[in-house]
Amino acid sequence: MSFKTIFVKLIIIVATIEFILMTSFHFLVLLPPFIELVVDVFLLALLSTPFIYHFVLRPIEAVFIRQKKLEESMLHLSNQFIDNIDHEFDKKLESVLKVASDAFNDISVGAIYELNNTLYRQYHRYIKNDKYPLLLPDTITQEDTAYLNDKLQHKQSLFFCQNEDSDQHLIKMFNVKNGCILILPMFSREILEGFICFQTFSTQEFHHDELLILMFAAQMIINAMKRHAVDQQLKKYSNALMQTGDAVCITDKSGIIEYVNPAFEELSKYKQNELIGQKTSIMRSGFHDNTFYDGLWKTLENGKQFHGDFVNKNKSGILYHEEKTISSIKNDEGEVTNYLSTGRDITQRKAMENALRELATKDKLTNVFNRNQCDLFYENLIERIDKEHNLYLLLFDIDNFKHINDTFGHHQGDSVLKKIASLVQEAIRPEDILIRWGGEEFIIMSISENDHSIQMFAERIRITVASSTYGEIPQVTISIGLSKHDTGMSKEMLFEQADQAMYHAKKEGKNRVYHFRDTQTI
């Protein structure tokens, strides 16, 4: 029961008592003076009751009612985002504007303006009464934006009406034809992000408690808009990570995987739920030693990015090459919280590089080293010789190779070259070097203790070739020339001596080994 109802009934009771007492006035004169005084005071209190209600109790009642209205409105505003949590963002804003506008009968229109670059642009509008739409501008010019910013700075609200006392610039800016406009700024971290504009047909300014409700709505809206902007930004970044072709992995400080994108799943062949909570070492192949990983962590601990090529192993056990960049993620205090790695599969590129390297170093037909590698191997072997070991060069040529090509065809000639290269490669030691010098000529660079051992070595090779079969071709033999590297001898001289020795071997009947020193005694 309200205060008003209670006191109306009380007034009726007082009037009834007064009527009874007045009709029985002759009874009062019979009472003692003290009792008469008490009755007079009681009658005076009853007669003053309406005045006490109107001037004292009624204002108190209004304060309670306003406070209750404030609490109910704020609660209702808060519930809009909870009740409409699954609704579109614009629907949420509309619900807040609607509640804020409907809380006051004289508010007709509510609109949200957001600062976009240097202009205020109308973001959303709610019209409660279509008969009296407010002609708000869709965009406020850059000049008017600066003027409005200056007005709103350090102010809780702006209230102006269509009269001579109001700011005419603001009236023109907002097309005020009738009624008044209330503007509430929306600040975020002390930065003016926008404002809410309400139209009212009452010229009386809002009470402080009423402003609190509208200011609460304004703060809710700017907070929601900022959260929405952050959510949209995060969603954009998340979509970028999900859709990028690079393999992305995020770990904690100790290398425990917290996130991988679909490209990472495709590369590693692991599903995301199989990787989350695992250490990145799950993909180690054993190709890299501890020195490699120590260098990686040292680079990251020094605050630098790590760039490198990894040979990793996928879930199926297949090795793959990955070009990877690893960076530190830091918080506002500069502390490392996570690591981010981005990588791409370069397995095919590595295979192509290896193939090109093979083409550059190996003979395509016989798969032994080509003459381009001769200088490199020669220099390496020269550094290995000492007083007890010498470098020897064996230069051999396939006897009558032109006759083989002419008689049996070039494809048979190619088969002979491949067969001999394979036989010799199996006959030599791992530290010896076999090179196709050109055409049907090959060289072997070998370190040996003395002339006798290298001579026996060359004979074994010659016999191996001569005793093998070559399909339709009856017999294939080779002639070998030997030369020994002496102190101060150039590479050209070593090769020249081997060539002369091979010439003598052919001249003496082919299918034999000739040492250069033996040519000096002829």
PDB file of N, CA and C in Angstrom, residues 93-188:
ATOM      1  N   LEU A  93      22.400  -3.412 -28.973  1.00  0.00           N
ATOM      2  CA  LEU A  93      22.423  -1.957 -28.836  1.00  0.00           C
ATOM      3  C   LEU A  93      21.005  -1.392 -28.877  1.00  0.00           C
ATOM      4  N   GLU A  94      20.191  -1.917 -29.785  1.00  0.00           N
ATOM      5  CA  GLU A  94      18.816  -1.435 -29.905  1.00  0.00           C
ATOM      6  C   GLU A  94      18.041  -1.684 -28.613  1.00  0.00           C
ATOM      7  N   SER A  95      18.270  -2.837 -27.980  1.00  0.00           N
ATOM      8  CA  SER A  95      17.545  -3.139 -26.752  1.00  0.00           C
ATOM      9  C   SER A  95      17.918  -2.175 -25.635  1.00  0.00           C
ATOM     10  N   VAL A  96      19.207  -1.805 -25.552  1.00  0.00           N
ATOM     11  CA  VAL A  96      19.633  -0.845 -24.526  1.00  0.00           C
ATOM     12  C   VAL A  96      19.042   0.522 -24.799  1.00  0.00           C
ATOM     13  N   LEU A  97      19.107   0.963 -26.062  1.00  0.00           N
ATOM     14  CA  LEU A  97      18.512   2.265 -26.408  1.00  0.00           C
ATOM     15  C   LEU A  97      17.016   2.281 -26.106  1.00  0.00           C
ATOM     16  N   LYS A  98      16.355   1.192 -26.407  1.00  0.00           N
ATOM     17  CA  LYS A  98      14.909   1.107 -26.200  1.00  0.00           C
ATOM     18  C   LYS A  98      14.569   1.225 -24.716  1.00  0.00           C
ATOM     19  N   VAL A  99      15.281   0.457 -23.881  1.00  0.00           N
ATOM     20  CA  VAL A  99      15.018   0.516 -22.432  1.00  0.00           C
ATOM     21  C   VAL A  99      15.303   1.911 -21.889  1.00  0.00           C
ATOM     22  N   ALA A 100      16.437   2.501 -22.320  1.00  0.00           N
ATOM     23  CA  ALA A 100      16.787   3.837 -21.847  1.00  0.00           C
ATOM     24  C   ALA A 100      15.739   4.865 -22.281  1.00  0.00           C
ATOM     25  N   SER A 101      15.234   4.746 -23.503  1.00  0.00           N
ATOM     26  CA  SER A 101      14.237   5.698 -24.002  1.00  0.00           C
ATOM     27  C   SER A 101      12.873   5.476 -23.357  1.00  0.00           C
ATOM     28  N   ASP A 102      12.480   4.213 -23.222  1.00  0.00           N
ATOM     29  CA  ASP A 102      11.166   3.906 -22.669  1.00  0.00           C
ATOM     30  C   ASP A 102      11.072   4.226 -21.180  1.00  0.00           C
ATOM     31  N   ALA A 103      12.225   4.362 -20.518  1.00  0.00           N
ATOM     32  CA  ALA A 103      12.197   4.682 -19.087  1.00  0.00           C
ATOM     33  C   ALA A 103      11.646   6.079 -18.845  1.00  0.00           C
ATOM     34  N   PHE A 104      11.599   6.914 -19.870  1.00  0.00           N
ATOM     35  CA  PHE A 104      11.116   8.283 -19.731  1.00  0.00           C
ATOM     36  C   PHE A 104      10.118   8.557 -20.859  1.00  0.00           C
ATOM     37  N   ASN A 105       8.914   8.926 -20.475  1.00  0.00           N
ATOM     38  CA  ASN A 105       7.830   9.097 -21.450  1.00  0.00           C
ATOM     39  C   ASN A 105       8.112  10.187 -22.469  1.00  0.00           C
ATOM     40  N   ASP A 106       8.903  11.189 -22.057  1.00  0.00           N
ATOM     41  CA  ASP A 106       9.094  12.336 -22.945  1.00  0.00           C
ATOM     42  C   ASP A 106      10.266  12.145 -23.915  1.00  0.00           C
ATOM     43  N   ILE A 107      10.967  11.013 -23.850  1.00  0.00           N
ATOM     44  CA  ILE A 107      12.032  10.739 -24.822  1.00  0.00           C
ATOM     45  C   ILE A 107      11.419  10.051 -26.040  1.00  0.00           C
ATOM     46  N   SER A 108      11.700  10.613 -27.226  1.00  0.00           N
ATOM     47  CA  SER A 108      11.114  10.078 -28.449  1.00  0.00           C
ATOM     48  C   SER A 108      12.114   9.272 -29.266  1.00  0.00           C
ATOM     49  N   VAL A 109      13.360   9.747 -29.322  1.00  0.00           N
ATOM     50  CA  VAL A 109      14.363   9.123 -30.192  1.00  0.00           C
ATOM     51  C   VAL A 109      15.685   9.017 -29.445  1.00  0.00           C
ATOM     52  N   GLY A 110      16.373   7.908 -29.664  1.00  0.00           N
ATOM     53  CA  GLY A 110      17.734   7.739 -29.161  1.00  0.00           C
ATOM     54  C   GLY A 110      18.635   7.318 -30.298  1.00  0.00           C
ATOM     55  N   ALA A 111      19.828   7.890 -30.377  1.00  0.00           N
ATOM     56  CA  ALA A 111      20.757   7.553 -31.460  1.00  0.00           C
ATOM     57  C   ALA A 111      22.178   7.498 -30.920  1.00  0.00           C
ATOM     58  N   ILE A 112      22.974   6.589 -31.517  1.00  0.00           N
ATOM     59  CA  ILE A 112      24.373   6.423 -31.125  1.00  0.00           C
ATOM     60  C   ILE A 112      25.257   6.969 -32.238  1.00  0.00           C
ATOM     61  N   TYR A 113      26.236   7.789 -31.838  1.00  0.00           N
ATOM     62  CA  TYR A 113      27.230   8.288 -32.779  1.00  0.00           C
ATOM     63  C   TYR A 113      28.605   7.760 -32.365  1.00  0.00           C
ATOM     64  N   GLU A 114      29.347   7.270 -33.357  1.00  0.00           N
ATOM     65  CA  GLU A 114      30.682   6.732 -33.094  1.00  0.00           C
ATOM     66  C   GLU A 114      31.709   7.563 -33.850  1.00  0.00           C
ATOM     67  N   LEU A 115      32.832   7.860 -33.180  1.00  0.00           N
ATOM     68  CA  LEU A 115      33.896   8.613 -33.822  1.00  0.00           C
ATOM     69  C   LEU A 115      34.648   7.696 -34.781  1.00  0.00           C
ATOM     70  N   ASN A 116      34.588   8.035 -36.059  1.00  0.00           N
ATOM     71  CA  ASN A 116      35.230   7.232 -37.094  1.00  0.00           C
ATOM     72  C   ASN A 116      36.215   8.131 -37.830  1.00  0.00           C
ATOM     73  N   ASN A 117      37.511   7.904 -37.566  1.00  0.00           N
ATOM     74  CA  ASN A 117      38.567   8.783 -38.068  1.00  0.00           C
ATOM     75  C   ASN A 117      38.351  10.184 -37.513  1.00  0.00           C
ATOM     76  N   THR A 118      38.007  11.143 -38.341  1.00  0.00           N
ATOM     77  CA  THR A 118      37.834  12.519 -37.859  1.00  0.00           C
ATOM     78  C   THR A 118      36.371  12.947 -37.862  1.00  0.00           C
ATOM     79  N   LEU A 119      35.433  12.008 -38.117  1.00  0.00           N
ATOM     80  CA  LEU A 119      34.018  12.350 -38.207  1.00  0.00           C
ATOM     81  C   LEU A 119      33.205  11.511 -37.236  1.00  0.00           C
ATOM     82  N   TYR A 120      32.101  12.108 -36.758  1.00  0.00           N
ATOM     83  CA  TYR A 120      31.119  11.342 -36.008  1.00  0.00           C
ATOM     84  C   TYR A 120      30.100  10.776 -37.002  1.00  0.00           C
ATOM     85  N   ARG A 121      29.918   9.487 -36.972  1.00  0.00           N
ATOM     86  CA  ARG A 121      28.966   8.836 -37.867  1.00  0.00           C
ATOM     87  C   ARG A 121      27.892   8.153 -37.035  1.00  0.00           C
ATOM     88  N   GLN A 122      26.627   8.307 -37.488  1.00  0.00           N
ATOM     89  CA  GLN A 122      25.527   7.679 -36.771  1.00  0.00           C
ATOM     90  C   GLN A 122      25.623   6.167 -36.931  1.00  0.00           C
ATOM     91  N   TYR A 123      25.710   5.466 -35.795  1.00  0.00           N
ATOM     92  CA  TYR A 123      25.902   4.016 -35.824  1.00  0.00           C
ATOM     93  C   TYR A 123      24.571   3.283 -35.696  1.00  0.00           C
ATOM     94  N   HIS A 124      23.689   3.786 -34.855  1.00  0.00           N
ATOM     95  CA  HIS A 124      22.420   3.097 -34.635  1.00  0.00           C
ATOM     96  C   HIS A 124      21.393   4.110 -34.115  1.00  0.00           C
ATOM     97  N   ARG A 125      20.096   3.858 -34.410  1.00  0.00           N
ATOM     98  CA  ARG A 125      19.036   4.770 -33.968  1.00  0.00           C
ATOM     99  C   ARG A 125      17.811   3.969 -33.542  1.00  0.00           C
ATOM    100  N   TYR A 126      17.153   4.452 -32.483  1.00  0.00           N
ATOM    101  CA  TYR A 126      15.898   3.843 -32.049  1.00  0.00           C
ATOM    102  C   TYR A 126      14.850   4.947 -31.946  1.00  0.00           C
ATOM    103  N   ILE A 127      13.732   4.773 -32.659  1.00  0.00           N
ATOM    104  CA  ILE A 127      12.636   5.755 -32.653  1.00  0.00           C
ATOM    105  C   ILE A 127      11.454   5.144 -31.909  1.00  0.00           C
ATOM    106  N   LYS A 128      11.075   5.784 -30.810  1.00  0.00           N
ATOM    107  CA  LYS A 128       9.964   5.277 -30.008  1.00  0.00           C
ATOM    108  C   LYS A 128       8.630   5.715 -30.583  1.00  0.00           C
ATOM    109  N   ASN A 129       8.622   6.910 -31.117  1.00  0.00           N
ATOM    110  CA  ASN A 129       7.374   7.465 -31.639  1.00  0.00           C
ATOM    111  C   ASN A 129       7.600   7.899 -33.087  1.00  0.00           C
ATOM    112  N   ASP A 130       7.071   7.150 -34.020  1.00  0.00           N
ATOM    113  CA  ASP A 130       7.288   7.458 -35.438  1.00  0.00           C
ATOM    114  C   ASP A 130       6.646   8.771 -35.868  1.00  0.00           C
ATOM    115  N   LYS A 131       5.697   9.276 -35.073  1.00  0.00           N
ATOM    116  CA  LYS A 131       5.030  10.523 -35.447  1.00  0.00           C
ATOM    117  C   LYS A 131       5.950  11.727 -35.273  1.00  0.00           C
ATOM    118  N   TYR A 132       6.965  11.579 -34.417  1.00  0.00           N
ATOM    119  CA  TYR A 132       7.848  12.711 -34.147  1.00  0.00           C
ATOM    120  C   TYR A 132       9.325  12.296 -34.322  1.00  0.00           C
ATOM    121  N   PRO A 133       9.701  11.922 -35.526  1.00  0.00           N
ATOM    122  CA  PRO A 133      11.098  11.517 -35.727  1.00  0.00           C
ATOM    123  C   PRO A 133      12.041  12.715 -35.620  1.00  0.00           C
ATOM    124  N   LEU A 134      13.203  12.443 -35.095  1.00  0.00           N
ATOM    125  CA  LEU A 134      14.220  13.491 -34.986  1.00  0.00           C
ATOM    126  C   LEU A 134      15.087  13.466 -36.241  1.00  0.00           C
ATOM    127  N   LEU A 135      15.282  14.604 -36.854  1.00  0.00           N
ATOM    128  CA  LEU A 135      16.050  14.677 -38.089  1.00  0.00           C
ATOM    129  C   LEU A 135      17.540  14.804 -37.783  1.00  0.00           C
ATOM    130  N   LEU A 136      18.098  13.763 -37.205  1.00  0.00           N
ATOM    131  CA  LEU A 136      19.512  13.790 -36.861  1.00  0.00           C
ATOM    132  C   LEU A 136      20.363  13.591 -38.102  1.00  0.00           C
ATOM    133  N   PRO A 137      21.514  14.248 -38.196  1.00  0.00           N
ATOM    134  CA  PRO A 137      22.401  14.046 -39.355  1.00  0.00           C
ATOM    135  C   PRO A 137      23.051  12.663 -39.290  1.00  0.00           C
ATOM    136  N   ASP A 138      23.269  12.065 -40.450  1.00  0.00           N
ATOM    137  CA  ASP A 138      23.955  10.779 -40.495  1.00  0.00           C
ATOM    138  C   ASP A 138      25.441  10.925 -40.183  1.00  0.00           C
ATOM    139  N   THR A 139      25.982  12.058 -40.622  1.00  0.00           N
ATOM    140  CA  THR A 139      27.406  12.319 -40.390  1.00  0.00           C
ATOM    141  C   THR A 139      27.585  13.758 -39.944  1.00  0.00           C
ATOM    142  N   ILE A 140      28.425  13.970 -38.959  1.00  0.00           N
ATOM    143  CA  ILE A 140      28.741  15.315 -38.485  1.00  0.00           C
ATOM    144  C   ILE A 140      30.075  15.716 -39.101  1.00  0.00           C
ATOM    145  N   THR A 141      30.117  16.879 -39.692  1.00  0.00           N
ATOM    146  CA  THR A 141      31.305  17.313 -40.422  1.00  0.00           C
ATOM    147  C   THR A 141      32.515  17.402 -39.509  1.00  0.00           C
ATOM    148  N   GLN A 142      33.675  17.450 -40.128  1.00  0.00           N
ATOM    149  CA  GLN A 142      34.919  17.499 -39.360  1.00  0.00           C
ATOM    150  C   GLN A 142      34.969  18.770 -38.508  1.00  0.00           C
ATOM    151  N   GLU A 143      34.496  19.892 -39.066  1.00  0.00           N
ATOM    152  CA  GLU A 143      34.481  21.151 -38.309  1.00  0.00           C
ATOM    153  C   GLU A 143      33.543  21.049 -37.109  1.00  0.00           C
ATOM    154  N   ASP A 144      32.332  20.477 -37.335  1.00  0.00           N
ATOM    155  CA  ASP A 144      31.379  20.329 -36.236  1.00  0.00           C
ATOM    156  C   ASP A 144      31.857  19.300 -35.215  1.00  0.00           C
ATOM    157  N   THR A 145      32.592  18.284 -35.690  1.00  0.00           N
ATOM    158  CA  THR A 145      33.150  17.280 -34.775  1.00  0.00           C
ATOM    159  C   THR A 145      34.111  17.937 -33.788  1.00  0.00           C
ATOM    160  N   ALA A 146      34.976  18.813 -34.307  1.00  0.00           N
ATOM    161  CA  ALA A 146      35.923  19.512 -33.436  1.00  0.00           C
ATOM    162  C   ALA A 146      35.175  20.402 -32.433  1.00  0.00           C
ATOM    163  N   TYR A 147      34.107  21.058 -32.893  1.00  0.00           N
ATOM    164  CA  TYR A 147      33.316  21.931 -32.014  1.00  0.00           C
ATOM    165  C   TYR A 147      32.643  21.111 -30.915  1.00  0.00           C
ATOM    166  N   LEU A 148      32.089  19.962 -31.305  1.00  0.00           N
ATOM    167  CA  LEU A 148      31.390  19.111 -30.342  1.00  0.00           C
ATOM    168  C   LEU A 148      32.376  18.488 -29.347  1.00  0.00           C
ATOM    169  N   ASN A 149      33.533  18.118 -29.829  1.00  0.00           N
ATOM    170  CA  ASN A 149      34.562  17.573 -28.927  1.00  0.00           C
ATOM    171  C   ASN A 149      34.912  18.573 -27.840  1.00  0.00           C
ATOM    172  N   ASP A 150      35.054  19.808 -28.252  1.00  0.00           N
ATOM    173  CA  ASP A 150      35.404  20.863 -27.300  1.00  0.00           C
ATOM    174  C   ASP A 150      34.294  21.051 -26.266  1.00  0.00           C
ATOM    175  N   LYS A 151      33.046  20.918 -26.693  1.00  0.00           N
ATOM    176  CA  LYS A 151      31.918  21.079 -25.786  1.00  0.00           C
ATOM    177  C   LYS A 151      31.788  19.904 -24.810  1.00  0.00           C
ATOM    178  N   LEU A 152      32.085  18.710 -25.291  1.00  0.00           N
ATOM    179  CA  LEU A 152      31.863  17.510 -24.486  1.00  0.00           C
ATOM    180  C   LEU A 152      33.018  17.177 -23.552  1.00  0.00           C
ATOM    181  N   GLN A 153      34.186  17.735 -23.816  1.00  0.00           N
ATOM    182  CA  GLN A 153      35.321  17.422 -22.969  1.00  0.00           C
ATOM    183  C   GLN A 153      35.041  17.844 -21.530  1.00  0.00           C
ATOM    184  N   HIS A 154      35.278  16.898 -20.608  1.00  0.00           N
ATOM    185  CA  HIS A 154      35.127  17.156 -19.165  1.00  0.00           C
ATOM    186  C   HIS A 154      33.697  17.500 -18.775  1.00  0.00           C
ATOM    187  N   LYS A 155      32.708  17.079 -19.584  1.00  0.00           N
ATOM    188  CA  LYS A 155      31.306  17.309 -19.241  1.00  0.00           C
ATOM    189  C   LYS A 155      30.574  15.975 -19.214  1.00  0.00           C
ATOM    190  N   GLN A 156      29.592  15.886 -18.303  1.00  0.00           N
ATOM    191  CA  GLN A 156      28.808  14.666 -18.213  1.00  0.00           C
ATOM    192  C   GLN A 156      27.660  14.646 -19.214  1.00  0.00           C
ATOM    193  N   SER A 157      27.210  15.853 -19.625  1.00  0.00           N
ATOM    194  CA  SER A 157      26.092  15.905 -20.559  1.00  0.00           C
ATOM    195  C   SER A 157      25.958  17.297 -21.154  1.00  0.00           C
ATOM    196  N   LEU A 158      25.231  17.368 -22.278  1.00  0.00           N
ATOM    197  CA  LEU A 158      24.826  18.637 -22.887  1.00  0.00           C
ATOM    198  C   LEU A 158      23.319  18.600 -23.081  1.00  0.00           C
ATOM    199  N   PHE A 159      22.630  19.700 -22.678  1.00  0.00           N
ATOM    200  CA  PHE A 159      21.178  19.779 -22.832  1.00  0.00           C
ATOM    201  C   PHE A 159      20.850  21.136 -23.457  1.00  0.00           C
ATOM    202  N   PHE A 160      20.179  21.124 -24.623  1.00  0.00           N
ATOM    203  CA  PHE A 160      19.846  22.392 -25.267  1.00  0.00           C
ATOM    204  C   PHE A 160      18.514  22.253 -25.986  1.00  0.00           C
ATOM    205  N   CYS A 161      17.809  23.388 -26.092  1.00  0.00           N
ATOM    206  CA  CYS A 161      16.472  23.422 -26.687  1.00  0.00           C
ATOM    207  C   CYS A 161      16.420  24.470 -27.792  1.00  0.00           C
ATOM    208  N   GLN A 162      15.291  24.449 -28.512  1.00  0.00           N
ATOM    209  CA  GLN A 162      15.093  25.434 -29.578  1.00  0.00           C
ATOM    210  C   GLN A 162      14.616  26.735 -28.950  1.00  0.00           C
ATOM    211  N   ASN A 163      15.586  27.509 -28.454  1.00  0.00           N
ATOM    212  CA  ASN A 163      15.282  28.832 -27.921  1.00  0.00           C
ATOM    213  C   ASN A 163      16.521  29.704 -28.065  1.00  0.00           C
ATOM    214  N   GLU A 164      16.321  30.970 -27.770  1.00  0.00           N
ATOM    215  CA  GLU A 164      17.396  31.929 -28.003  1.00  0.00           C
ATOM    216  C   GLU A 164      18.551  31.758 -27.020  1.00  0.00           C
ATOM    217  N   ASP A 165      18.290  31.171 -25.867  1.00  0.00           N
ATOM    218  CA  ASP A 165      19.330  31.025 -24.848  1.00  0.00           C
ATOM    219  C   ASP A 165      20.275  29.854 -25.131  1.00  0.00           C
ATOM    220  N   SER A 166      19.891  28.942 -26.014  1.00  0.00           N
ATOM    221  CA  SER A 166      20.701  27.754 -26.282  1.00  0.00           C
ATOM    222  C   SER A 166      21.787  28.045 -27.314  1.00  0.00           C
ATOM    223  N   ASP A 167      22.761  27.151 -27.397  1.00  0.00           N
ATOM    224  CA  ASP A 167      23.861  27.240 -28.354  1.00  0.00           C
ATOM    225  C   ASP A 167      23.294  27.032 -29.762  1.00  0.00           C
ATOM    226  N   GLN A 168      23.273  28.094 -30.565  1.00  0.00           N
ATOM    227  CA  GLN A 168      22.673  28.029 -31.895  1.00  0.00           C
ATOM    228  C   GLN A 168      23.455  27.115 -32.850  1.00  0.00           C
ATOM    229  N   HIS A 169      24.756  27.009 -32.606  1.00  0.00           N
ATOM    230  CA  HIS A 169      25.569  26.112 -33.436  1.00  0.00           C
ATOM    231  C   HIS A 169      25.109  24.664 -33.248  1.00  0.00           C
ATOM    232  N   LEU A 170      24.867  24.270 -31.992  1.00  0.00           N
ATOM    233  CA  LEU A 170      24.408  22.916 -31.710  1.00  0.00           C
ATOM    234  C   LEU A 170      23.000  22.688 -32.256  1.00  0.00           C
ATOM    235  N   ILE A 171      22.139  23.690 -32.143  1.00  0.00           N
ATOM    236  CA  ILE A 171      20.767  23.568 -32.648  1.00  0.00           C
ATOM    237  C   ILE A 171      20.775  23.342 -34.157  1.00  0.00           C
ATOM    238  N   LYS A 172      21.630  24.082 -34.862  1.00  0.00           N
ATOM    239  CA  LYS A 172      21.734  23.913 -36.303  1.00  0.00           C
ATOM    240  C   LYS A 172      22.361  22.569 -36.656  1.00  0.00           C
ATOM    241  N   MET A 173      23.337  22.170 -35.883  1.00  0.00           N
ATOM    242  CA  MET A 173      24.051  20.918 -36.133  1.00  0.00           C
ATOM    243  C   MET A 173      23.100  19.724 -36.058  1.00  0.00           C
ATOM    244  N   PHE A 174      22.156  19.746 -35.091  1.00  0.00           N
ATOM    245  CA  PHE A 174      21.272  18.613 -34.866  1.00  0.00           C
ATOM    246  C   PHE A 174      19.853  18.827 -35.389  1.00  0.00           C
ATOM    247  N   ASN A 175      19.658  19.858 -36.185  1.00  0.00           N
ATOM    248  CA  ASN A 175      18.370  20.095 -36.833  1.00  0.00           C
ATOM    249  C   ASN A 175      17.219  20.165 -35.817  1.00  0.00           C
ATOM    250  N   VAL A 176      17.440  20.872 -34.726  1.00  0.00           N
ATOM    251  CA  VAL A 176      16.418  20.953 -33.681  1.00  0.00           C
ATOM    252  C   VAL A 176      15.301  21.867 -34.159  1.00  0.00           C
ATOM    253  N   LYS A 177      14.101  21.293 -34.399  1.00  0.00           N
ATOM    254  CA  LYS A 177      12.936  22.069 -34.827  1.00  0.00           C
ATOM    255  C   LYS A 177      11.982  22.310 -33.664  1.00  0.00           C
ATOM    256  N   ASN A 178      11.924  21.313 -32.770  1.00  0.00           N
ATOM    257  CA  ASN A 178      11.089  21.472 -31.575  1.00  0.00           C
ATOM    258  C   ASN A 178      11.662  20.589 -30.479  1.00  0.00           C
ATOM    259  N   GLY A 179      11.248  20.828 -29.250  1.00  0.00           N
ATOM    260  CA  GLY A 179      11.733  20.050 -28.131  1.00  0.00           C
ATOM    261  C   GLY A 179      13.181  20.358 -27.820  1.00  0.00           C
ATOM    262  N   CYS A 180      13.819  19.427 -27.134  1.00  0.00           N
ATOM    263  CA  CYS A 180      15.204  19.601 -26.699  1.00  0.00           C
ATOM    264  C   CYS A 180      16.018  18.339 -26.994  1.00  0.00           C
ATOM    265  N   ILE A 181      17.318  18.488 -26.866  1.00  0.00           N
ATOM    266  CA  ILE A 181      18.228  17.365 -27.111  1.00  0.00           C
ATOM    267  C   ILE A 181      19.178  17.214 -25.933  1.00  0.00           C
ATOM    268  N   LEU A 182      19.355  15.958 -25.536  1.00  0.00           N
ATOM    269  CA  LEU A 182      20.315  15.607 -24.488  1.00  0.00           C
ATOM    270  C   LEU A 182      21.433  14.789 -25.130  1.00  0.00           C
ATOM    271  N   ILE A 183      22.673  15.213 -24.885  1.00  0.00           N
ATOM    272  CA  ILE A 183      23.833  14.507 -25.423  1.00  0.00           C
ATOM    273  C   ILE A 183      24.673  14.001 -24.263  1.00  0.00           C
ATOM    274  N   LEU A 184      24.971  12.705 -24.292  1.00  0.00           N
ATOM    275  CA  LEU A 184      25.804  12.079 -23.259  1.00  0.00           C
ATOM    276  C   LEU A 184      27.071  11.533 -23.924  1.00  0.00           C
ATOM    277  N   PRO A 185      28.243  12.001 -23.503  1.00  0.00           N
ATOM    278  CA  PRO A 185      29.491  11.522 -24.117  1.00  0.00           C
ATOM    279  C   PRO A 185      29.792  10.083 -23.713  1.00  0.00           C
ATOM    280  N   MET A 186      30.499   9.369 -24.574  1.00  0.00           N
ATOM    281  CA  MET A 186      30.936   8.007 -24.283  1.00  0.00           C
ATOM    282  C   MET A 186      32.470   8.001 -24.280  1.00  0.00           C
ATOM    283  N   PHE A 187      33.041   7.885 -23.099  1.00  0.00           N
ATOM    284  CA  PHE A 187      34.492   7.890 -22.945  1.00  0.00           C
ATOM    285  C   PHE A 187      35.006   6.468 -22.751  1.00  0.00           C
ATOM    286  N   SER A 188      36.177   6.209 -23.288  1.00  0.00           N
ATOM    287  CA  SER A 188      36.871   4.944 -23.064  1.00  0.00           C
ATOM    288  C   SER A 188      38.332   5.277 -22.797  1.00  0.00           C
TER     289      SER A 188
END
